[in-house]
Coordinates of C-alpha atoms in Angstrom, one line a residue:
Chain A
M11 CA 55.6 96.6 38.9
S12 CA 54.7 96.9 35.2
A13 CA 56.8 93.9 34.1
P14 CA 54.5 91.4 32.5
T15 CA 55.3 88.5 34.8
Q16 CA 53.0 85.5 34.3
L17 CA 52.4 83.6 37.5
S18 CA 50.2 80.6 37.0
E19 CA 49.9 79.7 40.7
P20 CA 47.1 81.6 42.4
I21 CA 48.8 81.3 45.7
A22 CA 51.9 82.9 44.3
E23 CA 49.7 85.6 42.8
D24 CA 48.2 86.4 46.2
A25 CA 51.6 86.5 47.8
R26 CA 52.8 88.8 45.1
M27 CA 50.0 91.2 45.7
A28 CA 50.7 91.1 49.4
A29 CA 54.3 91.8 49.0
P30 CA 55.0 93.1 45.5
N31 CA 58.6 94.2 46.1
T32 CA 59.9 90.9 47.4
L33 CA 58.3 88.4 45.1
S34 CA 58.3 90.2 41.8
L35 CA 61.5 89.1 40.2
G36 CA 60.9 91.1 37.0
G37 CA 63.2 90.8 34.0
S38 CA 66.7 91.8 33.8
L39 CA 68.6 94.4 31.7
P40 CA 71.0 92.9 29.2
R41 CA 74.6 92.9 30.3
F42 CA 75.7 95.5 27.7
T43 CA 73.1 98.0 29.1
P44 CA 75.5 100.1 31.4
P45 CA 78.3 100.7 28.8
V46 CA 75.8 101.4 26.0
T47 CA 73.7 103.7 28.1
L48 CA 76.9 105.5 29.2
A49 CA 78.1 106.0 25.6
V50 CA 74.7 107.2 24.4
L51 CA 74.4 109.6 27.2
L52 CA 77.9 110.9 26.6
L53 CA 77.0 111.6 23.0
V54 CA 73.6 113.2 23.8
S55 CA 75.1 115.5 26.5
A56 CA 78.0 116.5 24.2
G57 CA 75.4 117.4 21.5
A58 CA 73.3 119.3 23.9
L59 CA 76.3 121.3 25.2
F60 CA 77.3 122.1 21.7
L61 CA 73.8 123.4 20.8
L62 CA 73.7 125.4 24.0
D63 CA 77.2 126.7 23.2
A64 CA 78.4 125.7 26.6
W65 CA 81.1 123.2 25.6
N66 CA 83.3 122.2 28.5
P67 CA 84.8 118.8 29.2
A68 CA 84.3 119.0 33.0
V69 CA 80.6 120.0 32.6
L70 CA 80.2 117.2 30.1
V71 CA 81.5 114.6 32.5
I72 CA 79.3 115.8 35.4
V73 CA 76.2 116.0 33.2
T74 CA 76.8 112.5 31.8
A75 CA 77.4 111.0 35.3
V76 CA 74.2 112.5 36.7
A77 CA 72.2 111.6 33.7
Y78 CA 73.5 108.0 33.8
M79 CA 72.6 107.6 37.5
V80 CA 69.0 108.8 36.7
V81 CA 68.5 106.8 33.5
I82 CA 70.0 103.5 34.8
T83 CA 68.0 103.7 38.0
L84 CA 64.7 104.4 36.2
A85 CA 65.4 101.7 33.6
S86 CA 66.1 99.2 36.3
V87 CA 63.0 100.1 38.3
I88 CA 60.9 99.7 35.2
V89 CA 62.4 96.5 33.8
E90 CA 63.9 94.9 36.9
N91 CA 63.0 95.5 40.5
S92 CA 63.7 98.1 43.1
R93 CA 66.5 96.1 44.8
K94 CA 68.4 95.8 41.6
A95 CA 67.7 99.4 40.9
K96 CA 69.3 100.4 44.2
D97 CA 72.3 98.1 43.4
R98 CA 72.8 99.9 40.0
L99 CA 72.5 103.3 41.5
V100 CA 75.0 102.5 44.3
T101 CA 77.4 100.9 41.8
A102 CA 77.2 104.1 39.7
V103 CA 77.8 106.3 42.8
V104 CA 80.8 104.2 43.8
Y105 CA 82.4 104.5 40.3
V106 CA 81.8 108.2 40.3
C107 CA 83.4 108.6 43.7
F108 CA 86.4 106.5 42.5
G109 CA 86.6 108.8 39.5
I110 CA 86.5 111.9 41.6
A111 CA 89.3 110.5 43.8
M112 CA 91.4 109.8 40.8
V113 CA 91.1 113.3 39.3
P114 CA 93.7 115.1 41.4
L115 CA 96.1 112.2 41.2
V116 CA 96.0 111.9 37.5
S117 CA 95.9 115.6 37.0
L118 CA 99.0 116.1 39.2
L119 CA 101.0 113.3 37.5
W120 CA 100.0 114.6 34.1
T121 CA 100.9 118.2 34.8
V122 CA 104.3 117.2 36.3
L123 CA 105.0 115.0 33.4
A124 CA 104.0 117.5 30.8
E125 CA 105.8 120.4 32.3
G126 CA 108.8 118.6 33.6
I127 CA 109.7 116.7 30.5
V128 CA 110.5 120.0 28.7
R129 CA 113.7 120.4 30.5
L130 CA 114.5 117.0 32.0
D131 CA 117.4 115.6 30.0
G132 CA 120.9 114.3 30.5
Y133 CA 122.3 117.8 30.6
F134 CA 119.8 118.9 33.4
L135 CA 120.8 115.8 35.5
S136 CA 124.5 116.2 35.0
V137 CA 125.3 119.8 35.8
S138 CA 124.8 122.1 38.8
M139 CA 123.8 125.7 39.0
N140 CA 127.3 126.9 39.7
G141 CA 128.0 130.1 37.8
V142 CA 124.6 130.1 36.2
T143 CA 122.6 133.4 36.6
P144 CA 118.9 132.8 37.4
S145 CA 117.7 133.7 33.9
M146 CA 120.4 132.0 31.9
D147 CA 119.4 129.1 29.7
A148 CA 121.8 126.7 31.3
G149 CA 122.3 124.8 34.6
G150 CA 120.8 121.8 36.1
A151 CA 119.9 119.9 39.2
Y152 CA 122.8 117.5 39.6
H153 CA 123.8 119.0 42.9
A154 CA 120.2 118.8 44.2
V155 CA 119.8 115.1 43.2
L156 CA 123.2 114.4 44.8
G157 CA 122.2 116.3 47.9
T158 CA 118.8 114.5 48.2
L159 CA 120.5 111.2 47.9
V160 CA 123.1 112.0 50.4
I161 CA 120.8 113.6 52.9
T162 CA 118.0 111.0 52.8
G163 CA 120.6 108.2 52.7
I164 CA 122.2 109.4 55.9
A165 CA 118.7 110.0 57.4
A166 CA 117.9 106.3 56.6
L167 CA 121.2 105.1 58.0
I168 CA 120.3 106.9 61.3
S169 CA 116.5 106.1 61.4
V170 CA 116.3 102.5 60.2
P171 CA 118.5 100.9 63.0
I172 CA 117.0 103.1 65.7
G173 CA 113.4 102.6 64.5
L174 CA 113.7 98.9 63.9
M175 CA 115.4 98.3 67.2
T176 CA 112.8 100.4 69.0
A177 CA 110.0 98.3 67.3
I178 CA 111.7 95.1 68.3
Y179 CA 111.9 96.4 71.9
L180 CA 108.2 97.3 71.9
V181 CA 107.0 94.0 70.4
E182 CA 109.4 91.5 71.9
Y183 CA 110.8 92.8 75.1
G184 CA 109.0 95.9 76.3
R185 CA 106.6 95.8 79.2
G186 CA 105.2 98.1 81.8
R187 CA 105.8 101.8 82.1
L188 CA 108.8 102.2 79.8
K189 CA 106.9 100.5 77.0
T190 CA 103.9 102.8 77.5
A191 CA 106.1 105.8 77.6
I192 CA 108.0 104.9 74.4
T193 CA 104.7 104.2 72.6
F194 CA 103.4 107.6 73.7
F195 CA 106.4 109.5 72.6
V196 CA 106.6 107.8 69.3
D197 CA 102.9 108.8 68.7
V198 CA 103.8 112.4 69.7
M199 CA 106.8 112.4 67.4
T200 CA 104.6 111.2 64.5
G201 CA 102.7 114.5 64.8
I202 CA 105.7 116.9 65.0
P203 CA 105.4 119.5 62.2
S204 CA 108.4 119.1 59.9
I205 CA 109.5 122.8 60.4
V206 CA 109.7 122.1 64.1
A207 CA 112.0 119.2 63.5
G208 CA 114.2 121.6 61.5
L209 CA 114.1 124.2 64.3
F210 CA 115.2 121.5 66.7
V211 CA 118.3 120.8 64.7
V212 CA 119.0 124.5 64.1
A213 CA 119.0 124.9 67.9
L214 CA 121.2 121.9 68.3
W215 CA 123.7 123.1 65.7
I216 CA 123.8 126.6 67.3
M217 CA 124.6 124.9 70.6
I218 CA 127.4 122.8 69.1
F219 CA 128.9 124.9 66.2
G220 CA 127.5 128.4 66.9
P221 CA 125.1 130.3 64.7
G222 CA 124.8 130.2 61.0
E223 CA 126.3 126.7 60.4
T224 CA 124.3 124.8 57.8
N225 CA 125.2 121.5 56.2
G226 CA 123.9 118.2 54.9
L227 CA 124.3 116.3 58.1
A228 CA 122.0 118.8 59.9
G229 CA 119.4 118.2 57.2
A230 CA 119.8 114.4 57.6
I231 CA 119.3 114.6 61.3
S232 CA 116.2 116.8 61.0
L233 CA 114.8 114.3 58.5
S234 CA 115.6 111.4 60.8
V235 CA 113.6 113.0 63.5
L236 CA 110.6 112.8 61.2
M237 CA 111.5 109.4 59.9
I238 CA 112.1 107.5 63.1
P239 CA 108.5 107.4 64.4
V240 CA 107.2 106.3 61.0
V241 CA 109.7 103.5 60.9
V242 CA 108.9 102.4 64.4
R243 CA 105.2 102.4 63.7
S244 CA 105.3 100.4 60.5
C245 CA 107.9 97.9 61.8
E246 CA 105.9 97.4 65.0
E247 CA 102.8 96.5 63.0
M248 CA 104.8 94.1 60.9
L249 CA 106.4 92.4 63.8
R250 CA 103.1 92.0 65.6
L251 CA 101.8 90.2 62.5
V252 CA 104.3 87.4 63.0
P253 CA 102.3 84.5 64.6
N254 CA 103.3 83.7 68.2
E255 CA 103.3 80.1 67.3
L256 CA 106.5 80.6 65.3
R257 CA 108.3 82.1 68.3
E258 CA 107.1 79.2 70.5
A259 CA 108.2 76.7 67.9
S260 CA 111.6 78.3 68.0
Y261 CA 111.8 78.4 71.8
A262 CA 110.8 74.8 71.9
L263 CA 113.8 73.9 69.8
G264 CA 116.0 75.3 72.5
V265 CA 116.7 78.6 70.6
P266 CA 117.4 81.6 72.8
K267 CA 115.1 84.6 72.5
W268 CA 117.6 86.9 70.7
L269 CA 118.3 84.3 68.1
T270 CA 114.6 83.7 67.7
V271 CA 114.0 87.4 67.0
L272 CA 117.0 87.6 64.7
K273 CA 116.4 84.4 62.7
V274 CA 112.7 83.7 62.8
V275 CA 110.7 86.9 63.5
L276 CA 112.7 89.3 61.4
P277 CA 113.0 87.1 58.3
T278 CA 109.2 86.3 58.5
A279 CA 108.4 90.0 58.7
I280 CA 111.2 91.4 56.4
A281 CA 108.9 92.0 53.4
G282 CA 106.6 94.2 55.3
I283 CA 109.5 95.9 57.1
T284 CA 111.1 96.8 53.8
T285 CA 107.8 98.3 52.5
G286 CA 107.4 100.3 55.7
I287 CA 110.9 101.7 55.5
M288 CA 110.4 102.7 51.9
L289 CA 107.2 104.4 52.8
A290 CA 109.0 106.3 55.5
L291 CA 111.7 107.3 53.0
A292 CA 109.1 108.5 50.6
R293 CA 107.6 110.5 53.3
V294 CA 110.8 112.4 54.1
I295 CA 112.4 112.7 50.7
G296 CA 110.0 115.5 49.7
E297 CA 110.4 117.5 52.9
T298 CA 111.4 121.1 52.2
A299 CA 111.0 123.2 55.3
P300 CA 113.5 121.5 57.7
L301 CA 116.1 121.4 54.9
I302 CA 115.8 125.1 54.1
L303 CA 116.5 125.7 57.8
T304 CA 119.3 123.2 58.3
A305 CA 121.0 122.5 54.9
G306 CA 120.6 125.9 53.4
S307 CA 118.7 127.1 50.3
S308 CA 121.4 129.0 48.4
A309 CA 123.9 126.2 47.4
V310 CA 124.6 126.2 43.7
A311 CA 127.7 124.0 43.5
I312 CA 128.1 120.3 43.7
N313 CA 128.8 119.3 47.3
A314 CA 129.0 115.7 48.3
N315 CA 130.4 116.4 51.7
P316 CA 127.6 116.4 54.3
V317 CA 129.7 118.0 57.1
E318 CA 131.1 121.0 55.1
G319 CA 129.0 123.7 53.6
Q320 CA 125.4 124.1 52.3
M321 CA 123.8 121.2 50.5
M322 CA 121.0 121.6 47.9
S323 CA 118.2 119.0 47.7
L324 CA 115.5 118.6 45.1
P325 CA 112.6 120.0 47.2
V326 CA 114.6 123.0 48.2
F327 CA 115.8 123.4 44.6
I328 CA 112.1 123.5 43.5
Y329 CA 111.4 126.1 46.2
S330 CA 114.2 128.4 45.4
Q331 CA 113.7 128.2 41.6
V332 CA 110.0 129.1 42.0
R333 CA 110.9 132.0 44.2
M334 CA 113.1 133.4 41.4
G335 CA 110.0 133.6 39.3
G336 CA 111.3 133.6 35.7
A337 CA 109.9 131.2 33.0
I338 CA 113.2 129.3 32.9
N339 CA 113.1 128.9 36.7
Y340 CA 109.6 127.4 36.5
E341 CA 110.9 124.9 33.8
R342 CA 113.7 123.9 36.1
A343 CA 111.3 123.5 39.1
W344 CA 109.0 121.2 37.1
A345 CA 111.9 119.2 35.8
A346 CA 113.2 118.8 39.4
A347 CA 109.7 117.8 40.6
L348 CA 109.6 115.1 37.9
T349 CA 113.0 113.9 39.0
L350 CA 111.8 113.7 42.6
I351 CA 108.7 111.7 41.6
A352 CA 110.8 109.4 39.5
I353 CA 113.2 108.7 42.5
V354 CA 110.2 107.9 44.8
M355 CA 108.7 105.6 42.1
L356 CA 112.1 103.9 41.8
L357 CA 112.2 103.4 45.5
F358 CA 108.8 101.8 45.5
F359 CA 109.7 99.6 42.6
V360 CA 112.8 98.4 44.5
A361 CA 110.7 97.8 47.6
R362 CA 108.3 95.7 45.7
L363 CA 111.1 93.6 44.3
V364 CA 112.7 93.2 47.7
S365 CA 109.4 92.1 49.4
R366 CA 108.6 89.7 46.5
F367 CA 112.0 88.2 46.9
F368 CA 111.8 87.8 50.7
A369 CA 108.1 87.0 51.1
P370 CA 107.3 83.6 52.6
K371 CA 106.3 81.3 49.7
A372 CA 103.5 78.8 50.0
R373 CA 104.6 76.4 47.3
Chain B
M5 CA 118.3 58.5 75.7
A6 CA 114.7 58.7 77.1
K7 CA 114.5 60.2 80.6
R8 CA 112.2 59.9 83.5
I9 CA 110.2 62.9 84.7
D10 CA 109.5 63.3 88.4
V11 CA 107.1 66.0 89.4
S12 CA 106.4 66.7 93.1
G13 CA 104.1 69.3 94.6
L14 CA 103.9 71.5 91.5
H15 CA 101.7 74.7 91.6
V16 CA 101.4 76.9 88.6
Y17 CA 100.5 80.5 88.8
Y18 CA 99.6 83.2 86.3
G19 CA 100.3 86.3 88.3
D20 CA 98.3 85.8 91.5
F21 CA 95.9 83.3 89.9
L22 CA 96.6 79.7 90.9
A23 CA 96.0 77.7 87.6
V24 CA 97.2 74.3 88.6
E25 CA 97.3 73.0 92.1
D26 CA 99.7 70.5 93.7
V27 CA 100.5 68.0 91.0
S28 CA 102.8 65.1 91.7
M29 CA 103.5 62.4 89.2
T30 CA 106.2 60.2 87.7
I31 CA 106.4 59.8 84.0
E32 CA 108.2 56.7 82.9
P33 CA 110.8 56.7 80.1
R34 CA 110.0 54.8 76.9
S35 CA 106.3 55.1 77.4
V36 CA 103.4 57.3 76.3
T37 CA 101.6 59.2 79.0
A38 CA 98.3 60.9 78.0
F39 CA 96.7 63.9 79.8
I40 CA 92.9 64.1 79.5
G41 CA 90.4 66.5 81.0
S42 CA 88.0 69.2 80.0
S43 CA 89.2 72.5 78.4
G44 CA 90.8 74.9 80.9
C45 CA 91.6 72.3 83.5
G46 CA 95.3 73.1 83.3
K47 CA 96.7 70.1 81.4
S48 CA 98.3 72.2 78.7
T49 CA 99.6 74.6 81.3
F50 CA 101.1 71.8 83.3
L51 CA 102.6 70.3 80.1
R52 CA 104.3 73.6 79.3
T53 CA 105.9 73.7 82.8
L54 CA 107.8 70.4 81.9
N55 CA 110.1 72.3 79.5
R56 CA 109.6 75.8 81.0
M57 CA 107.7 77.0 78.0
H58 CA 105.2 78.6 80.3
E59 CA 107.8 81.2 81.1
V60 CA 107.1 82.7 77.6
T61 CA 103.8 83.9 79.1
P62 CA 104.3 87.1 81.1
G63 CA 103.5 86.5 84.8
A64 CA 103.6 82.7 84.7
R65 CA 105.6 81.0 87.5
V66 CA 105.7 77.7 89.3
Q67 CA 106.3 76.4 92.8
G68 CA 107.5 72.8 93.3
K69 CA 109.9 70.5 91.7
V70 CA 110.4 68.9 88.3
L71 CA 113.2 66.4 88.0
L72 CA 114.5 65.1 84.7
D73 CA 116.2 61.9 85.7
D74 CA 118.1 63.4 88.6
Q75 CA 118.4 67.0 87.3
D76 CA 116.2 69.7 88.7
V77 CA 114.6 71.5 85.7
Y78 CA 114.0 74.6 87.9
G79 CA 117.5 74.7 89.5
S80 CA 119.0 78.1 89.8
E81 CA 121.9 77.3 87.5
V82 CA 119.7 75.7 84.9
D83 CA 119.2 77.6 81.6
P84 CA 115.6 77.2 80.3
V85 CA 117.0 77.2 76.8
A86 CA 119.0 74.0 77.6
V87 CA 115.9 72.4 79.2
R88 CA 114.0 73.0 75.9
R89 CA 116.7 71.3 73.9
E90 CA 116.3 68.3 76.2
V91 CA 112.5 68.3 76.3
G92 CA 111.1 69.0 72.8
M93 CA 107.5 70.1 72.0
V94 CA 105.0 69.7 69.3
F95 CA 102.1 72.1 69.2
Q96 CA 98.4 72.0 68.4
R97 CA 98.6 73.8 65.1
P98 CA 101.4 72.7 62.8
N99 CA 103.8 75.6 62.7
P100 CA 106.7 75.1 60.2
F101 CA 108.8 78.2 59.7
P102 CA 107.3 79.9 56.6
T103 CA 110.6 81.3 55.4
M104 CA 112.4 78.0 55.3
S105 CA 112.4 75.0 53.0
I106 CA 111.4 71.5 54.2
Y107 CA 115.1 70.7 54.5
D108 CA 115.9 73.9 56.5
N109 CA 112.8 73.3 58.8
V110 CA 114.2 69.9 59.8
I111 CA 117.6 71.3 60.8
A112 CA 116.1 74.5 62.1
G113 CA 117.2 73.6 65.7
A114 CA 120.8 73.5 64.6
K115 CA 120.6 76.4 62.1
L116 CA 118.9 78.8 64.4
N117 CA 121.4 78.1 67.1
N118 CA 124.3 78.9 64.7
Q119 CA 125.7 75.4 64.9
R120 CA 127.9 74.5 62.0
L121 CA 126.8 71.4 60.2
N122 CA 128.8 70.1 57.2
K123 CA 126.7 69.1 54.2
S124 CA 126.8 65.3 54.7
A125 CA 126.0 65.5 58.4
A126 CA 123.1 67.8 57.7
D127 CA 121.8 65.5 54.9
D128 CA 122.1 62.6 57.2
L129 CA 120.3 64.4 60.0
V130 CA 117.5 65.4 57.7
E131 CA 117.0 61.9 56.3
R132 CA 117.1 60.3 59.7
S133 CA 114.7 62.8 61.3
L134 CA 112.2 62.6 58.3
R135 CA 112.4 58.9 58.3
G136 CA 111.8 59.0 62.1
A137 CA 108.7 61.1 61.5
N138 CA 107.5 58.8 58.6
L139 CA 107.7 61.7 56.2
W140 CA 110.8 60.8 54.2
E141 CA 109.1 58.9 51.3
E142 CA 106.6 61.7 50.8
V143 CA 109.0 64.6 50.6
K144 CA 112.4 63.2 49.6
D145 CA 112.1 64.6 46.1
R146 CA 111.1 68.2 47.2
L147 CA 113.2 69.0 50.2
G148 CA 114.0 72.4 48.8
R149 CA 110.3 73.4 48.6
P150 CA 108.8 75.6 51.4
G151 CA 107.4 73.7 54.4
A152 CA 104.2 75.6 54.3
G153 CA 103.3 73.9 51.0
L154 CA 102.7 70.6 52.6
S155 CA 99.3 69.3 53.8
G156 CA 98.3 69.8 57.5
G157 CA 99.2 66.3 58.5
Q158 CA 102.5 66.4 56.6
Q159 CA 103.3 69.8 58.3
Q160 CA 102.6 68.3 61.7
R161 CA 104.9 65.4 60.9
L162 CA 107.5 67.9 59.7
C163 CA 107.2 69.6 63.1
I164 CA 107.8 66.3 64.8
A165 CA 110.8 65.7 62.6
R166 CA 112.0 69.1 63.5
A167 CA 111.6 68.4 67.2
I168 CA 113.4 65.0 67.1
A169 CA 116.2 66.4 65.0
V170 CA 117.6 68.2 68.1
E171 CA 117.6 64.7 69.8
P172 CA 115.7 65.5 72.9
S173 CA 115.0 62.8 75.5
V174 CA 111.4 63.8 76.1
L175 CA 108.8 64.8 73.6
L176 CA 105.7 66.9 74.7
M177 CA 102.7 67.0 72.4
D178 CA 100.0 69.5 73.0
E179 CA 96.9 68.2 71.2
P180 CA 99.0 67.3 68.1
C181 CA 96.1 65.9 66.1
S182 CA 93.2 68.3 66.9
A183 CA 93.7 70.2 63.6
L184 CA 94.1 67.1 61.5
D185 CA 91.8 64.7 59.6
P186 CA 91.4 61.0 60.7
I187 CA 93.9 59.7 58.2
S188 CA 96.6 62.1 59.2
T189 CA 95.7 61.5 62.9
L190 CA 96.3 57.8 62.3
A191 CA 99.6 58.5 60.8
I192 CA 100.7 60.6 63.8
E193 CA 99.4 57.9 66.2
D194 CA 101.4 55.2 64.5
L195 CA 104.4 57.5 64.7
I196 CA 103.9 58.0 68.4
S197 CA 103.9 54.3 69.0
E198 CA 107.2 54.0 67.1
L199 CA 108.8 57.0 68.8
K200 CA 108.1 55.6 72.3
E201 CA 111.0 53.1 71.7
N202 CA 113.4 56.0 72.1
Y203 CA 111.6 58.9 73.8
T204 CA 109.5 59.7 76.8
I205 CA 106.3 60.9 75.3
V206 CA 103.6 63.1 77.0
I207 CA 100.5 63.9 75.0
V208 CA 97.6 66.1 75.8
T209 CA 94.4 65.1 74.0
H210 CA 90.7 65.8 74.0
N211 CA 90.1 62.6 72.1
M212 CA 89.6 59.8 74.6
Q213 CA 89.8 57.1 72.0
Q214 CA 93.2 58.5 71.0
A215 CA 94.3 58.4 74.7
A216 CA 93.1 54.8 74.9
R217 CA 94.8 53.8 71.6
V218 CA 98.3 55.4 72.0
S219 CA 99.0 55.7 75.7
D220 CA 100.3 53.4 78.4
V221 CA 99.5 55.6 81.3
T222 CA 96.6 58.2 81.5
A223 CA 96.3 61.1 83.8
F224 CA 92.9 62.8 84.3
F225 CA 92.8 66.5 85.2
N226 CA 89.8 68.4 86.3
L227 CA 88.7 71.8 87.7
A228 CA 87.1 72.0 91.1
G229 CA 84.8 74.7 89.7
T230 CA 85.0 78.0 87.7
G231 CA 87.8 80.2 88.8
K232 CA 89.3 77.4 90.9
P233 CA 92.6 75.7 90.1
G234 CA 92.9 72.6 88.0
K235 CA 94.0 69.4 89.7
L236 CA 95.3 66.0 88.9
I237 CA 92.4 63.7 89.8
E238 CA 93.7 60.3 89.0
M239 CA 96.6 58.7 87.2
G240 CA 97.1 55.1 86.3
E241 CA 97.5 52.5 83.6
T242 CA 95.4 53.5 80.6
N243 CA 93.5 50.2 80.7
K244 CA 92.5 50.6 84.2
I245 CA 91.5 54.3 83.9
F246 CA 89.2 53.5 81.1
T247 CA 87.7 50.4 82.6
K248 CA 87.9 50.6 86.4
P249 CA 88.7 54.1 87.4
E250 CA 89.0 54.6 91.1
K251 CA 87.3 58.0 91.3
K252 CA 83.7 58.8 90.5
E253 CA 84.8 62.0 88.7
T254 CA 87.0 60.1 86.3
E255 CA 84.3 57.6 85.5
N256 CA 81.8 60.4 84.8
Y257 CA 84.2 62.2 82.4
I258 CA 85.1 59.0 80.6
T259 CA 81.6 57.9 80.1
G260 CA 80.4 61.4 79.2
R261 CA 78.4 62.2 82.3
F262 CA 79.3 65.5 83.8
G263 CA 78.3 67.1 87.1

């Protein structure tokens, strides 16, 4: 409590002595203190690291962060008071944690972008690997992009109606044992490892077509096994958010229940449902294991027919290229990874547009 | 257009729990009947049985008879959906459909039921209903705007317009003003007095001045005790209920003395 606070009232002075922490308001650090301190500490640590010959950006960031926490807390204790000092310390900790959380994300995006951009061009996106030997400087991922779109498209066509209708059943109609059972099995399905979903379809296909049959439809079905529970869960949450008052308002106008669900509940929840479906799609579009088992991993030619022959997809393309191990294969894998991320981002962008378009407007 | 409601020996249950016991009453057409009573005494529950809205709650059922003119509301061949077209309802909290414009909210009854309305008939219905709800002058220039953008009182009048657009013969109101400020409350009360020319109106209210101001007949409900069913204690001309009630319980409630 070294701040020179002048208190003229003797009573206040007594109180201050009795409880120094609560009554001493102290001064306050100027608003530019945190950024200036941070900049100064960054320079100082950089200089120190150079002198010690231990230059390393990661170490610099860590040293600066720790030094900043110490300095800002001490400065605040001296100039301000202990409550504000705690506030500044915790603020610094929160920012550091946020920074740590961002490191893998930014690093991943940066690596994929830097490595993938080398080979990602119109040629890569428009040709297949048909007739290309693994180390040849040619070939592309058109067949994989096509396969990914066909397989996830069919998976969505299967999962969205089943998932959405299950959610409607659970929220609007279900009661008793059946509802509990469905909720339980949806929860169990959420936890199914994706390779098991693949095995399930392999077993199914062996039963129906005999061993060795792989095609795009099998891949789509294995993905829909993974996608349905996610769709059910997110749609269920969204439907529950629709206020009961709206349903009652509709019943009171003499509207039957099914029309109420169709024309009041679904439109009110459509923005959230769209987002949920897009999240589910994003979840399955990167699945590799079940597709290797069901759609095959050796397709090199363009195949848009989901019921005939192997079908390549972007994740499996990445997998098989990396397994070949040459420099050119790694380049192809990174370019395919970048393509996959771009497709997912595009999906999210479309979902945003859709939900903004449908969202209930206040004015 | 307005119809008489005859209730005889009505019990309402939630599962095994008897919520309202043995209510018999006659509600006259072209009048306003107010239900008063403490919270939880079953007046809203009873109100909801008049258009079978209670069936929305799982486990709710009734015993007894409700006649709308001469038609049994609970007859085996009667569709609850048809009952609700005949007996409209306005809720405690204004609940316009958030995805719809003011215009679409008013014709929601027809639109949601997939009825085809040509443009001029729809325009006509919207104007008539909004005029009927005293809202036309305030919103006629912004019918395409979302209904959720209106003030609370306007939203409630929009809900009334929506209810009268399906041309019911009875209008049930469940504490329609409890979420509104005094000015909006006054607007709704004026509206109720106008609407009773054409409709049978039943209103649940916690505001006794409101019951005294708008209603012709008042019914007082009370609980016999915690966990016991609600009962109709006394029903009569509003004037009489508020000045010379027959039962001691009614007098205590109206004058603010309990127990």
